[in-house]
Coordinates of C-alpha atoms and ligand atoms in Angstrom, one line a residue:
X1 CA 15.6 -25.1 -30.9
X2 CA 16.1 -22.0 -28.6
X3 CA 16.1 -22.5 -24.7
X4 CA 13.9 -19.8 -23.3
X5 CA 10.6 -20.7 -21.8
X6 CA 8.0 -18.1 -22.9
X7 CA 4.8 -16.9 -21.2
X8 CA 2.3 -14.7 -23.1
X9 CA -0.4 -12.9 -21.5
X10 CA -3.4 -11.8 -23.7
X11 CA -2.5 -14.4 -26.3
X12 CA -6.2 -14.5 -27.7
X13 CA -6.0 -10.8 -29.0
X14 CA -5.1 -9.7 -32.4
X15 CA -1.3 -9.5 -31.9
X16 CA -1.2 -12.7 -29.3
X17 CA -2.7 -15.3 -31.5
X18 CA -0.1 -14.8 -34.3
X19 CA 2.7 -14.1 -31.9
X20 CA 2.1 -17.3 -29.9
X21 CA 2.0 -19.3 -33.2
X22 CA 5.2 -17.6 -34.5
X23 CA 7.1 -18.2 -31.2
X24 CA 6.1 -21.9 -30.9
X25 CA 7.6 -22.4 -34.3
X26 CA 11.1 -20.8 -33.0
X27 CA 10.9 -22.2 -29.3
X28 CA 8.8 -25.3 -29.6
X29 CA 5.1 -25.6 -28.9
X30 CA 5.6 -26.9 -25.2
X31 CA 7.9 -24.0 -24.5
X32 CA 5.5 -21.2 -25.2
X33 CA 2.6 -20.9 -22.5
X34 CA -0.4 -19.1 -23.9
X35 CA -2.7 -17.3 -21.5
X36 CA -5.5 -15.0 -21.6
X37 CA -8.6 -14.0 -19.4
X38 CA -10.7 -15.5 -22.2
X39 CA -11.5 -19.0 -23.5
X40 CA -8.7 -20.2 -25.8
X41 CA -8.9 -18.9 -29.3
X42 CA -9.8 -21.4 -31.8
X43 CA -6.6 -21.0 -33.8
X44 CA -4.5 -21.6 -30.9
X45 CA -6.4 -25.0 -30.0
X46 CA -4.1 -28.0 -30.2
X47 CA -1.1 -25.9 -31.0
X48 CA 0.4 -25.8 -27.4
X49 CA -0.5 -25.3 -23.8
X50 CA -3.0 -22.8 -22.9
X51 CA -4.2 -21.6 -19.4
X52 CA -6.6 -19.2 -18.4
X53 CA -4.9 -16.2 -16.3
X54 CA -5.9 -12.6 -15.7
X55 CA -3.0 -10.2 -16.2
X56 CA -4.2 -8.5 -13.0
X57 CA -3.8 -11.4 -10.7
X58 CA -0.1 -11.2 -9.6
X59 CA -0.2 -14.2 -7.4
X60 CA -1.4 -16.4 -10.2
X61 CA 1.2 -14.9 -12.7
X62 CA 4.1 -15.6 -10.2
X63 CA 2.7 -19.2 -9.7
X64 CA 2.4 -19.8 -13.5
X65 CA 6.0 -18.4 -13.8
X66 CA 7.5 -20.7 -11.2
X67 CA 5.4 -23.7 -12.5
X68 CA 6.7 -23.5 -15.9
X69 CA 10.2 -22.2 -15.2
X70 CA 9.4 -19.0 -17.4
X71 CA 12.3 -16.8 -18.4
X72 CA 10.4 -14.4 -21.0
X73 CA 7.1 -12.8 -20.7
X74 CA 5.1 -10.9 -23.4
X75 CA 2.4 -8.8 -21.7
X76 CA -0.1 -8.1 -24.5
X77 CA -3.3 -7.6 -22.4
X78 CA -4.8 -4.0 -22.7
X79 CA -7.7 -1.9 -23.6
X80 CA -7.2 0.1 -26.8
X81 CA -7.9 3.5 -27.7
X82 CA -11.7 3.6 -28.7
X83 CA -12.7 1.0 -25.8
X84 CA -10.4 3.2 -23.4
X85 CA -12.4 6.3 -24.1
X86 CA -15.6 4.4 -23.3
X87 CA -14.1 3.2 -20.0
X88 CA -11.3 5.3 -18.9
X89 CA -10.9 4.1 -15.4
X90 CA -10.8 0.5 -16.4
X91 CA -8.3 1.0 -19.2
X92 CA -5.9 3.0 -16.9
X93 CA -6.1 0.3 -14.3
X94 CA -5.6 -2.6 -16.6
X95 CA -3.0 -1.0 -18.8
X96 CA -0.8 0.3 -16.0
X97 CA -1.3 -2.1 -13.2
X98 CA -0.6 -5.1 -15.2
X99 CA 2.6 -3.6 -16.5
X100 CA 3.9 -2.3 -13.0
X101 CA 3.1 -5.6 -11.3
X102 CA 5.0 -7.6 -14.0
X103 CA 8.0 -5.2 -13.9
X104 CA 8.1 -6.1 -10.0
X105 CA 7.6 -9.7 -10.8
X106 CA 10.4 -9.8 -13.2
X107 CA 12.9 -8.6 -10.7
X108 CA 11.7 -11.1 -8.0
X109 CA 11.6 -14.1 -10.5
X110 CA 14.9 -13.1 -12.3
X111 CA 13.2 -13.0 -15.7
X112 CA 15.6 -12.7 -18.6
X113 CA 13.3 -10.4 -20.8
X114 CA 10.0 -8.7 -21.1
X115 CA 8.0 -7.5 -23.9
X116 CA 5.4 -4.7 -23.7
X117 CA 3.6 -3.1 -26.5
X118 CA 3.4 0.7 -26.8
X119 CA 1.6 2.7 -29.6
X120 CA 1.6 5.7 -31.7
X121 CA -1.4 6.8 -29.4
X122 CA 1.4 8.2 -27.0
X123 CA 1.5 11.3 -29.6
X124 CA -1.0 14.0 -29.5
X125 CA -2.2 17.0 -31.7
X126 CA 0.7 19.0 -30.7
X127 CA 3.2 16.5 -32.2
X128 CA 4.4 17.2 -35.7
X129 CA 2.2 14.9 -37.8
X130 CA 4.4 14.0 -40.7
X131 CA 7.5 11.6 -40.1
X132 CA 6.9 12.0 -36.4
X133 CA 10.3 11.4 -34.9
X134 CA 11.5 9.1 -32.2
X135 CA 11.8 12.0 -29.6
X136 CA 9.4 15.0 -30.1
X137 CA 6.6 16.5 -28.4
X138 CA 4.5 14.0 -26.5
X139 CA 1.2 15.0 -25.2
X140 CA -1.2 12.0 -25.5
X141 CA -5.0 12.8 -25.5
X142 CA -6.6 9.6 -25.0
X143 CA -6.4 7.3 -21.8
X144 CA -4.8 4.6 -23.9
X145 CA -2.0 7.0 -25.1
X146 CA -1.4 8.3 -21.6
X147 CA -1.1 4.8 -20.1
X148 CA 1.1 3.8 -23.0
X149 CA 3.5 7.0 -22.6
X150 CA 3.4 6.5 -18.7
X151 CA 4.1 2.7 -19.3
X152 CA 7.2 3.6 -21.5
X153 CA 8.5 5.7 -18.8
X154 CA 8.1 3.0 -16.1
X155 CA 9.9 0.6 -18.5
X156 CA 13.0 2.8 -18.8
X157 CA 12.9 3.4 -15.2
X158 CA 13.1 -0.3 -14.2
X159 CA 15.6 -0.8 -16.9
X160 CA 17.9 2.0 -15.4
X161 CA 17.3 1.3 -11.7
X162 CA 16.9 -2.6 -11.6
X163 CA 18.3 -3.6 -15.0
X164 CA 15.2 -5.3 -16.2
X165 CA 15.5 -6.1 -19.7
X166 CA 12.2 -4.8 -21.0
X167 CA 11.7 -4.0 -24.8
X168 CA 9.0 -2.1 -26.6
X169 CA 7.5 -1.1 -30.0
X170 CA 5.1 1.9 -30.8
X171 CA 2.8 -0.1 -32.9
X172 CA 1.0 1.6 -35.7
X173 CA -2.3 0.2 -36.7
X174 CA -2.0 -3.5 -37.2
X175 CA -3.8 -5.3 -40.4
X176 CA -4.3 -9.0 -40.1
X177 CA -6.6 -11.8 -41.4
X178 CA -6.0 -14.5 -39.1
X179 CA -7.1 -12.9 -35.6
X180 CA -9.7 -10.1 -35.2
X181 CA -8.8 -6.5 -33.8
X182 CA -10.8 -5.1 -31.0
X183 CA -11.5 -1.8 -29.7
X184 CA -8.9 0.2 -31.7
X185 CA -9.2 3.4 -33.9
X186 CA -7.3 1.7 -36.8
X187 CA -9.6 -1.2 -37.0
X188 CA -11.3 0.1 -40.0
X189 CA -8.4 -1.0 -42.1
X190 CA -9.3 -4.6 -41.2
X191 CA -13.1 -4.4 -41.2
X192 CA -12.9 -2.9 -44.7
X193 CA -11.5 -6.0 -46.2
X194 CA -14.0 -8.4 -44.6
X195 CA -17.0 -6.1 -45.8
X196 CA -15.4 -5.8 -49.3
X197 CA -15.6 -9.6 -49.5
X198 CA -18.8 -10.3 -47.8
X199 CA -21.0 -7.1 -48.9
X200 CA -19.1 -5.4 -51.6
X201 CA -19.4 -2.1 -49.6
X202 CA -18.2 -0.6 -46.4
X203 CA -19.2 2.5 -44.3
X204 CA -16.1 3.9 -42.8
X205 CA -16.0 5.4 -39.2
X206 CA -13.0 7.8 -40.3
X207 CA -13.1 10.3 -43.1
X208 CA -11.8 9.5 -46.5
X209 CA -8.7 11.4 -46.1
X210 CA -7.5 10.5 -42.6
X211 CA -3.9 9.3 -43.0
X212 CA -2.7 7.1 -40.2
X213 CA 0.6 4.9 -39.9
X214 CA 0.0 1.3 -40.6
X215 CA 1.5 -2.3 -40.8
X216 CA 0.7 -5.6 -41.8
X217 CA 0.7 -8.4 -39.0
X218 CA 3.3 -10.3 -40.8
X219 CA 5.8 -7.4 -40.4
X220 CA 4.7 -6.7 -36.9
X221 CA 5.3 -10.3 -35.6
X222 CA 8.7 -10.4 -37.3
X223 CA 9.7 -7.0 -35.9
X224 CA 8.5 -8.0 -32.3
X225 CA 10.6 -11.1 -32.4
X226 CA 13.5 -9.4 -33.9
X227 CA 13.6 -6.7 -31.2
X228 CA 13.3 -9.4 -28.6
X229 CA 16.1 -11.4 -30.0
X230 CA 18.4 -8.5 -30.8
X231 CA 21.6 -8.3 -28.3
X232 CA 20.9 -6.1 -25.4
X233 CA 23.6 -3.4 -26.6
X234 CA 21.7 -2.8 -29.6
X235 CA 18.5 -1.8 -27.7
X236 CA 19.6 1.8 -27.0
X237 CA 16.0 3.1 -26.2
X238 CA 14.4 1.5 -23.3
X239 CA 11.3 3.9 -24.0
X240 CA 9.6 2.2 -27.0
X241 CA 10.8 2.3 -30.6
X242 CA 8.8 4.2 -33.5
X243 CA 8.1 1.2 -35.7
X244 CA 6.8 2.1 -39.1
X245 CA 5.8 0.5 -42.5
X246 CA 3.3 2.5 -44.4
X247 CA 0.7 5.4 -44.3
X248 CA -2.5 5.5 -46.2
X249 CA -5.9 7.0 -45.8
X250 CA -9.3 5.0 -46.2
X251 CA -9.7 6.5 -49.8
X252 CA -6.2 5.2 -50.7
X253 CA -7.0 1.8 -49.2
X254 CA -10.2 1.8 -51.1
X255 CA -8.4 2.4 -54.5
X256 CA -6.0 -0.5 -53.5
X257 CA -9.0 -2.8 -52.8
X258 CA -10.7 -1.8 -56.2
X259 CA -7.8 -3.0 -58.2
X260 CA -9.1 -6.6 -57.1
X261 CA -12.8 -5.8 -56.5
X262 CA -13.5 -3.1 -59.0
X263 CA -17.4 -2.7 -57.7
X264 CA -16.4 -2.3 -54.2
X265 CA -18.0 1.1 -52.8
X266 CA -17.5 3.1 -49.4
X267 CA -19.2 5.8 -47.9
X268 CA -18.0 7.7 -44.6
X269 CA -19.7 8.3 -41.2
X270 CA -17.1 9.5 -38.9
X271 CA -17.8 9.0 -35.1
X272 CA -15.9 9.7 -31.9
X273 CA -12.8 7.7 -33.3
X274 CA -12.2 10.6 -35.7
X275 CA -11.2 12.8 -33.0
X276 CA -8.9 10.2 -31.6
X277 CA -7.4 9.7 -35.3
X278 CA -7.1 13.4 -35.7
X279 CA -4.7 13.5 -32.7
X280 CA -2.3 10.9 -34.1
X281 CA 0.7 11.0 -36.5
X282 CA -0.1 10.6 -40.2
X283 CA 3.5 9.0 -40.6
X284 CA 6.4 7.6 -38.5
X285 CA 10.1 8.2 -38.7
X286 CA 11.4 4.9 -37.4
X287 CA 15.1 5.5 -38.3
X288 CA 16.3 4.6 -34.6
X289 CA 14.6 1.0 -35.0
X290 CA 16.3 0.6 -38.4
X291 CA 19.6 1.8 -37.3
X292 CA 19.8 0.2 -33.7
X293 CA 18.5 -3.3 -34.5
X294 CA 18.0 -3.5 -38.2
X295 CA 14.2 -3.0 -38.7
X296 CA 13.0 -3.2 -42.3
X297 CA 9.4 -3.8 -43.2
X298 CA 8.4 -5.9 -46.3
X299 CA 4.7 -5.1 -47.0
X300 CA 3.3 -2.0 -48.8
X301 CA -0.4 -1.4 -49.3
X302 CA -0.4 -3.3 -52.5
X303 CA 1.4 -6.2 -51.2
X304 CA -0.7 -6.4 -48.1
X305 CA -4.2 -5.9 -50.0
X306 CA -3.3 -8.9 -52.1
X307 CA -2.3 -11.1 -49.2
X308 CA -5.6 -10.0 -47.1
X309 CA -7.9 -10.6 -49.9
X310 CA -6.5 -13.9 -50.9
X311 CA -6.4 -15.2 -47.3
X312 CA -9.8 -13.9 -46.3
X313 CA -11.3 -15.5 -49.3
X314 CA -10.3 -18.9 -48.1
X315 CA -11.3 -18.0 -44.4
X316 CA -14.7 -16.5 -45.5
X317 CA -15.4 -19.4 -48.1
X318 CA -15.9 -16.6 -50.8
X319 CA -16.2 -18.1 -54.3
X320 CA -13.6 -16.8 -56.7
Ligands
AKB1 C1 -5.6 1.6 -31.8 O1 -6.2 1.9 -32.8 O2 -6.1 1.9 -30.6 C2 -4.6 0.5 -31.9 C3 -3.3 1.4 -31.8 C4 -2.8 2.3 -33.0 O3 -2.5 1.2 -30.9 N1 -4.6 -0.2 -33.0

């Protein structure tokens, strides 16, 4: 069993739930302290220690780190792209202040490592859309994207100036069946599976040909743990790494679902999230992650669809 003691902030979110469960398997249940401002997620109950903690409350975070002898922190609390456009000031405050505060705490408390997620939202409509490179034009157009890009620069700064070992990935849309997404532009790619099983039809808030980079949660969790476990000298970018797996449109995802549910139907009513999606890359070049620390995805659309539908059938108690 590994020795580190881990604090997860935002443990009840889409990534947090599965990451907490995966880290508990590696580090031991009692060595992974899950926290969130919310009540404990049902899937976390009974799996290890849980505390309510506000990612903006620096004193409480420091006290928690001292109390448990924490050596690594994963800061996952954030407002995503769609919610951020509804509450720009709140998104900026939460996304930036929680990171800056943690970077300072990590120096004071001599943390070994920090993980902080970035996103494809750092790119904007001036960025080349296909196979978007690790280093390219970066002009984010959402508050979420601006906060993530600014955060990446701060991570790089703290690494260079203070030696903080902070690591980060630019997540594409994440597709999961265990925990629910919340407030993202890519959330349609999760909702569609629920509605396919529950109603046999889905109204999509993006147009049929909106291609976006996407990843199955199993790959995302594995990649997150892999970058955190890689030797420091392999982490050559202290900005976040492009992190890719697949790219598809709602129309293509519908075709994949139809191979299992032939009567499934979709219609399209694009809303404000279409503008956000239009500003993002359609596919990602993640050669730096593959070369530097060995990233390799395992799930494509067909394999993910099979896994999503079979797991959701059990979760939603849909008769076969
Ligand atoms: C969102 O849609 O806001 C997120 C993301 C791509 O970071 N899923």
